[in-house]
């Protein structure tokens, strides 16, 4: 009888042990499946990110062409503004190279109009920062600045009575110049 009692005690332990093992095996299988799914999702996300980043580098940047003095004069003439090409003077802070770009200088109603053409907004902003750095401590003559996309334009002169009308006309010419640069 002692043997049988011992066997009865051992048998339930083995059965309990078997049930626990199968329970643990199921849990481990579930955890392994979850790990696989998480790893697959992470690989999928990484693949999407890599593909997305490489595609964003392939975005084509539109080349802007450099306009000549004659082309610019024609666009201004269409707005009733007569431009005369002028010489670049090295002593003028408005005529100096900005961010690697040389200006085109014109006379408009006896005052200077200086036009810088940059490759884009960022280059224009760097050109403007270059101008500000060079002139930070200087006392500048009265001038008006026009900044639009890739263009930086200085009108150097007194605003006067006709200044506001003239400035509006210049502002109307700028989109046409930008459009012409894209052709």
PDB file of C-alpha atoms in Angstrom:
ATOM      1  CA  UNK A   1       0.000   0.000   0.000  1.00  0.00           C
ATOM      2  CA  UNK A   2       2.843   2.324   0.721  1.00  0.00           C
ATOM      3  CA  UNK A   3       4.000   1.911  -2.798  1.00  0.00           C
ATOM      4  CA  UNK A   4       0.679   2.603  -4.229  1.00  0.00           C
ATOM      5  CA  UNK A   5       0.265   5.746  -2.128  1.00  0.00           C
ATOM      6  CA  UNK A   6       3.665   6.903  -3.231  1.00  0.00           C
ATOM      7  CA  UNK A   7       2.775   6.242  -6.820  1.00  0.00           C
ATOM      8  CA  UNK A   8      -0.450   8.187  -6.378  1.00  0.00           C
ATOM      9  CA  UNK A   9       1.414  11.163  -5.007  1.00  0.00           C
ATOM     10  CA  UNK A  10       4.039  11.072  -7.718  1.00  0.00           C
ATOM     11  CA  UNK A  11       1.535  10.639 -10.502  1.00  0.00           C
ATOM     12  CA  UNK A  12      -0.331  13.861  -9.834  1.00  0.00           C
ATOM     13  CA  UNK A  13       3.004  15.721  -9.659  1.00  0.00           C
ATOM     14  CA  UNK A  14       3.968  14.370 -13.056  1.00  0.00           C
ATOM     15  CA  UNK A  15       0.580  15.278 -14.481  1.00  0.00           C
ATOM     16  CA  UNK A  16       0.835  18.745 -12.980  1.00  0.00           C
ATOM     17  CA  UNK A  17       4.313  19.039 -14.398  1.00  0.00           C
ATOM     18  CA  UNK A  18       3.078  17.934 -17.838  1.00  0.00           C
ATOM     19  CA  UNK A  19       0.231  20.443 -17.809  1.00  0.00           C
ATOM     20  CA  UNK A  20       2.597  23.246 -16.731  1.00  0.00           C
ATOM     21  CA  UNK A  21       5.070  22.376 -19.479  1.00  0.00           C
ATOM     22  CA  UNK A  22       2.431  22.461 -22.167  1.00  0.00           C
ATOM     23  CA  UNK A  23       1.142  25.741 -20.787  1.00  0.00           C
ATOM     24  CA  UNK A  24       4.687  27.220 -20.860  1.00  0.00           C
ATOM     25  CA  UNK A  25       5.278  25.841 -24.333  1.00  0.00           C
ATOM     26  CA  UNK A  26       2.148  27.609 -25.612  1.00  0.00           C
ATOM     27  CA  UNK A  27       3.193  30.875 -23.942  1.00  0.00           C
ATOM     28  CA  UNK A  28       6.707  30.618 -25.391  1.00  0.00           C
ATOM     29  CA  UNK A  29       5.275  29.924 -28.838  1.00  0.00           C
ATOM     30  CA  UNK A  30       3.025  32.986 -28.518  1.00  0.00           C
ATOM     31  CA  UNK A  31       5.945  35.182 -27.384  1.00  0.00           C
ATOM     32  CA  UNK A  32       8.084  33.889 -30.251  1.00  0.00           C
ATOM     33  CA  UNK A  33       5.287  34.677 -32.721  1.00  0.00           C
ATOM     34  CA  UNK A  34       4.888  38.174 -31.293  1.00  0.00           C
ATOM     35  CA  UNK A  35       8.658  38.725 -31.521  1.00  0.00           C
ATOM     36  CA  UNK A  36       8.617  37.645 -35.160  1.00  0.00           C
ATOM     37  CA  UNK A  37       5.748  40.019 -35.948  1.00  0.00           C
ATOM     38  CA  UNK A  38       7.491  42.907 -34.169  1.00  0.00           C
ATOM     39  CA  UNK A  39      10.746  42.217 -36.029  1.00  0.00           C
ATOM     40  CA  UNK A  40       8.907  42.021 -39.374  1.00  0.00           C
ATOM     41  CA  UNK A  41       7.097  45.294 -38.637  1.00  0.00           C
ATOM     42  CA  UNK A  42      10.377  46.986 -37.692  1.00  0.00           C
ATOM     43  CA  UNK A  43      11.993  45.768 -40.920  1.00  0.00           C
ATOM     44  CA  UNK A  44       8.991  47.012 -42.876  1.00  0.00           C
ATOM     45  CA  UNK A  45       9.173  50.467 -41.232  1.00  0.00           C
ATOM     46  CA  UNK A  46      12.936  50.682 -41.828  1.00  0.00           C
ATOM     47  CA  UNK A  47      12.424  49.669 -45.452  1.00  0.00           C
ATOM     48  CA  UNK A  48       9.775  52.357 -45.921  1.00  0.00           C
ATOM     49  CA  UNK A  49      11.992  55.001 -44.306  1.00  0.00           C
ATOM     50  CA  UNK A  50      15.005  54.079 -46.428  1.00  0.00           C
ATOM     51  CA  UNK A  51      12.925  54.079 -49.579  1.00  0.00           C
ATOM     52  CA  UNK A  52      11.277  57.392 -48.677  1.00  0.00           C
ATOM     53  CA  UNK A  53      14.584  59.078 -47.874  1.00  0.00           C
ATOM     54  CA  UNK A  54      16.230  57.900 -51.058  1.00  0.00           C
ATOM     55  CA  UNK A  55      13.294  59.124 -53.123  1.00  0.00           C
ATOM     56  CA  UNK A  56      13.378  62.582 -51.520  1.00  0.00           C
ATOM     57  CA  UNK A  57      16.977  62.942 -52.692  1.00  0.00           C
ATOM     58  CA  UNK A  58      15.852  62.347 -56.258  1.00  0.00           C
ATOM     59  CA  UNK A  59      13.628  65.460 -56.334  1.00  0.00           C
ATOM     60  CA  UNK A  60      14.723  67.543 -59.266  1.00  0.00           C
ATOM     61  CA  UNK A  61      15.575  71.144 -58.574  1.00  0.00           C
ATOM     62  CA  UNK A  62      14.510  73.459 -61.324  1.00  0.00           C
ATOM     63  CA  UNK A  63      17.483  75.248 -62.845  1.00  0.00           C
ATOM     64  CA  UNK A  64      16.994  78.994 -63.012  1.00  0.00           C
ATOM     65  CA  UNK A  65      18.698  80.735 -65.856  1.00  0.00           C
ATOM     66  CA  UNK A  66      20.673  83.924 -65.439  1.00  0.00           C
ATOM     67  CA  UNK A  67      18.902  86.848 -67.079  1.00  0.00           C
ATOM     68  CA  UNK A  68      20.880  89.330 -69.127  1.00  0.00           C
ATOM     69  CA  UNK A  69      20.649  93.104 -68.695  1.00  0.00           C
ATOM     70  CA  UNK A  70      18.687  93.442 -71.955  1.00  0.00           C
ATOM     71  CA  UNK A  71      16.078  90.854 -70.896  1.00  0.00           C
ATOM     72  CA  UNK A  72      15.580  92.614 -67.568  1.00  0.00           C
ATOM     73  CA  UNK A  73      15.275  96.017 -69.265  1.00  0.00           C
ATOM     74  CA  UNK A  74      12.547  94.667 -71.583  1.00  0.00           C
ATOM     75  CA  UNK A  75      10.473  93.352 -68.640  1.00  0.00           C
ATOM     76  CA  UNK A  76      10.755  96.710 -66.848  1.00  0.00           C
ATOM     77  CA  UNK A  77       9.851  98.548 -70.078  1.00  0.00           C
ATOM     78  CA  UNK A  78       6.621  96.525 -70.256  1.00  0.00           C
ATOM     79  CA  UNK A  79       5.681  98.174 -66.934  1.00  0.00           C
ATOM     80  CA  UNK A  80       6.603 101.604 -68.264  1.00  0.00           C
ATOM     81  CA  UNK A  81       9.943 101.738 -66.448  1.00  0.00           C
ATOM     82  CA  UNK A  82      12.997 102.763 -68.431  1.00  0.00           C
ATOM     83  CA  UNK A  83      16.185 101.018 -67.272  1.00  0.00           C
ATOM     84  CA  UNK A  84      19.669 101.967 -68.425  1.00  0.00           C
ATOM     85  CA  UNK A  85      22.515  99.553 -67.785  1.00  0.00           C
ATOM     86  CA  UNK A  86      25.228 100.962 -65.541  1.00  0.00           C
ATOM     87  CA  UNK A  87      28.723 100.009 -64.406  1.00  0.00           C
ATOM     88  CA  UNK A  88      29.440  98.059 -61.238  1.00  0.00           C
ATOM     89  CA  UNK A  89      31.419 100.237 -58.845  1.00  0.00           C
ATOM     90  CA  UNK A  90      33.609  98.291 -56.434  1.00  0.00           C
ATOM     91  CA  UNK A  91      33.441 101.069 -53.812  1.00  0.00           C
ATOM     92  CA  UNK A  92      29.656 100.747 -53.438  1.00  0.00           C
ATOM     93  CA  UNK A  93      28.507  98.293 -50.763  1.00  0.00           C
ATOM     94  CA  UNK A  94      25.461  97.598 -52.929  1.00  0.00           C
ATOM     95  CA  UNK A  95      27.623  96.474 -55.871  1.00  0.00           C
ATOM     96  CA  UNK A  96      29.832  93.946 -54.097  1.00  0.00           C
ATOM     97  CA  UNK A  97      29.716  90.224 -54.686  1.00  0.00           C
ATOM     98  CA  UNK A  98      27.193  88.553 -52.362  1.00  0.00           C
ATOM     99  CA  UNK A  99      27.355  84.827 -51.729  1.00  0.00           C
ATOM    100  CA  UNK A 100      29.386  84.374 -54.907  1.00  0.00           C
ATOM    101  CA  UNK A 101      27.052  86.415 -57.136  1.00  0.00           C
ATOM    102  CA  UNK A 102      27.865  89.605 -59.019  1.00  0.00           C
ATOM    103  CA  UNK A 103      25.015  92.116 -59.448  1.00  0.00           C
ATOM    104  CA  UNK A 104      23.567  93.753 -62.511  1.00  0.00           C
ATOM    105  CA  UNK A 105      23.391  97.508 -62.017  1.00  0.00           C
ATOM    106  CA  UNK A 106      20.894  99.818 -63.714  1.00  0.00           C
ATOM    107  CA  UNK A 107      19.755 103.411 -63.529  1.00  0.00           C
ATOM    108  CA  UNK A 108      16.031 103.912 -63.013  1.00  0.00           C
ATOM    109  CA  UNK A 109      14.797 107.498 -62.899  1.00  0.00           C
ATOM    110  CA  UNK A 110      18.347 108.633 -62.132  1.00  0.00           C
ATOM    111  CA  UNK A 111      18.682 106.266 -59.138  1.00  0.00           C
ATOM    112  CA  UNK A 112      20.466 102.929 -58.946  1.00  0.00           C
ATOM    113  CA  UNK A 113      18.664  99.605 -59.170  1.00  0.00           C
ATOM    114  CA  UNK A 114      20.910  96.661 -58.271  1.00  0.00           C
ATOM    115  CA  UNK A 115      19.725  93.131 -59.057  1.00  0.00           C
ATOM    116  CA  UNK A 116      21.244  89.923 -57.710  1.00  0.00           C
ATOM    117  CA  UNK A 117      20.093  86.612 -59.206  1.00  0.00           C
ATOM    118  CA  UNK A 118      20.618  83.564 -56.993  1.00  0.00           C
ATOM    119  CA  UNK A 119      20.002  79.864 -57.594  1.00  0.00           C
ATOM    120  CA  UNK A 120      17.167  79.775 -55.046  1.00  0.00           C
ATOM    121  CA  UNK A 121      15.668  81.083 -51.808  1.00  0.00           C
ATOM    122  CA  UNK A 122      18.401  79.646 -49.596  1.00  0.00           C
ATOM    123  CA  UNK A 123      21.169  81.183 -51.659  1.00  0.00           C
ATOM    124  CA  UNK A 124      19.352  84.529 -51.683  1.00  0.00           C
ATOM    125  CA  UNK A 125      18.971  84.403 -47.901  1.00  0.00           C
ATOM    126  CA  UNK A 126      22.700  83.675 -47.593  1.00  0.00           C
ATOM    127  CA  UNK A 127      23.390  86.636 -49.907  1.00  0.00           C
ATOM    128  CA  UNK A 128      21.203  88.882 -47.764  1.00  0.00           C
ATOM    129  CA  UNK A 129      22.984  87.666 -44.610  1.00  0.00           C
ATOM    130  CA  UNK A 130      26.314  88.382 -46.336  1.00  0.00           C
ATOM    131  CA  UNK A 131      25.134  91.936 -47.112  1.00  0.00           C
ATOM    132  CA  UNK A 132      23.941  92.492 -43.536  1.00  0.00           C
ATOM    133  CA  UNK A 133      27.240  91.228 -42.112  1.00  0.00           C
ATOM    134  CA  UNK A 134      29.284  93.513 -44.351  1.00  0.00           C
ATOM    135  CA  UNK A 135      27.166  96.566 -43.611  1.00  0.00           C
ATOM    136  CA  UNK A 136      26.317  95.970 -39.946  1.00  0.00           C
ATOM    137  CA  UNK A 137      28.297  98.981 -38.715  1.00  0.00           C
ATOM    138  CA  UNK A 138      28.017 101.109 -41.850  1.00  0.00           C
ATOM    139  CA  UNK A 139      25.695 104.065 -42.264  1.00  0.00           C
ATOM    140  CA  UNK A 140      23.907 103.309 -45.504  1.00  0.00           C
ATOM    141  CA  UNK A 141      22.250 105.730 -47.840  1.00  0.00           C
ATOM    142  CA  UNK A 142      18.491 105.498 -48.123  1.00  0.00           C
ATOM    143  CA  UNK A 143      17.468 102.389 -50.030  1.00  0.00           C
ATOM    144  CA  UNK A 144      14.625  99.926 -50.498  1.00  0.00           C
ATOM    145  CA  UNK A 145      15.149  96.155 -50.537  1.00  0.00           C
ATOM    146  CA  UNK A 146      13.025  93.696 -52.516  1.00  0.00           C
ATOM    147  CA  UNK A 147      13.478  89.994 -51.770  1.00  0.00           C
ATOM    148  CA  UNK A 148      11.468  87.456 -53.683  1.00  0.00           C
ATOM    149  CA  UNK A 149      12.406  83.793 -54.160  1.00  0.00           C
ATOM    150  CA  UNK A 150      15.781  83.886 -55.958  1.00  0.00           C
ATOM    151  CA  UNK A 151      15.997  87.667 -56.451  1.00  0.00           C
ATOM    152  CA  UNK A 152      17.519  90.318 -54.216  1.00  0.00           C
ATOM    153  CA  UNK A 153      16.962  93.852 -55.510  1.00  0.00           C
ATOM    154  CA  UNK A 154      18.151  97.160 -54.082  1.00  0.00           C
ATOM    155  CA  UNK A 155      16.707 100.505 -55.130  1.00  0.00           C
ATOM    156  CA  UNK A 156      19.231 103.053 -53.894  1.00  0.00           C
ATOM    157  CA  UNK A 157      17.684 106.460 -53.597  1.00  0.00           C
ATOM    158  CA  UNK A 158      15.204 108.672 -51.888  1.00  0.00           C
ATOM    159  CA  UNK A 159      11.637 107.412 -51.860  1.00  0.00           C
ATOM    160  CA  UNK A 160      10.333 110.856 -52.728  1.00  0.00           C
ATOM    161  CA  UNK A 161       6.787 111.547 -53.862  1.00  0.00           C
ATOM    162  CA  UNK A 162       6.821 109.012 -56.683  1.00  0.00           C
ATOM    163  CA  UNK A 163       8.646 106.344 -54.629  1.00  0.00           C
ATOM    164  CA  UNK A 164       5.619 104.371 -53.526  1.00  0.00           C
ATOM    165  CA  UNK A 165       4.212 104.205 -57.034  1.00  0.00           C
ATOM    166  CA  UNK A 166       7.651 103.222 -58.342  1.00  0.00           C
ATOM    167  CA  UNK A 167       8.020 100.548 -55.647  1.00  0.00           C
ATOM    168  CA  UNK A 168       4.648  99.053 -56.581  1.00  0.00           C
ATOM    169  CA  UNK A 169       5.744  98.942 -60.213  1.00  0.00           C
ATOM    170  CA  UNK A 170       8.988  97.194 -59.252  1.00  0.00           C
ATOM    171  CA  UNK A 171       6.986  94.714 -57.163  1.00  0.00           C
ATOM    172  CA  UNK A 172       4.841  93.976 -60.229  1.00  0.00           C
ATOM    173  CA  UNK A 173       7.920  93.329 -62.372  1.00  0.00           C
ATOM    174  CA  UNK A 174       9.487  90.814 -59.965  1.00  0.00           C
ATOM    175  CA  UNK A 175       7.055  87.904 -60.676  1.00  0.00           C
ATOM    176  CA  UNK A 176       7.633  88.405 -64.398  1.00  0.00           C
ATOM    177  CA  UNK A 177      11.404  88.255 -63.888  1.00  0.00           C
ATOM    178  CA  UNK A 178      11.042  85.080 -61.851  1.00  0.00           C
ATOM    179  CA  UNK A 179       8.860  83.500 -64.529  1.00  0.00           C
ATOM    180  CA  UNK A 180      11.375  84.450 -67.210  1.00  0.00           C
ATOM    181  CA  UNK A 181      14.173  82.829 -65.182  1.00  0.00           C
ATOM    182  CA  UNK A 182      12.276  79.522 -65.173  1.00  0.00           C
ATOM    183  CA  UNK A 183      11.957  79.301 -68.944  1.00  0.00           C
TER     184      UNK A 183
END
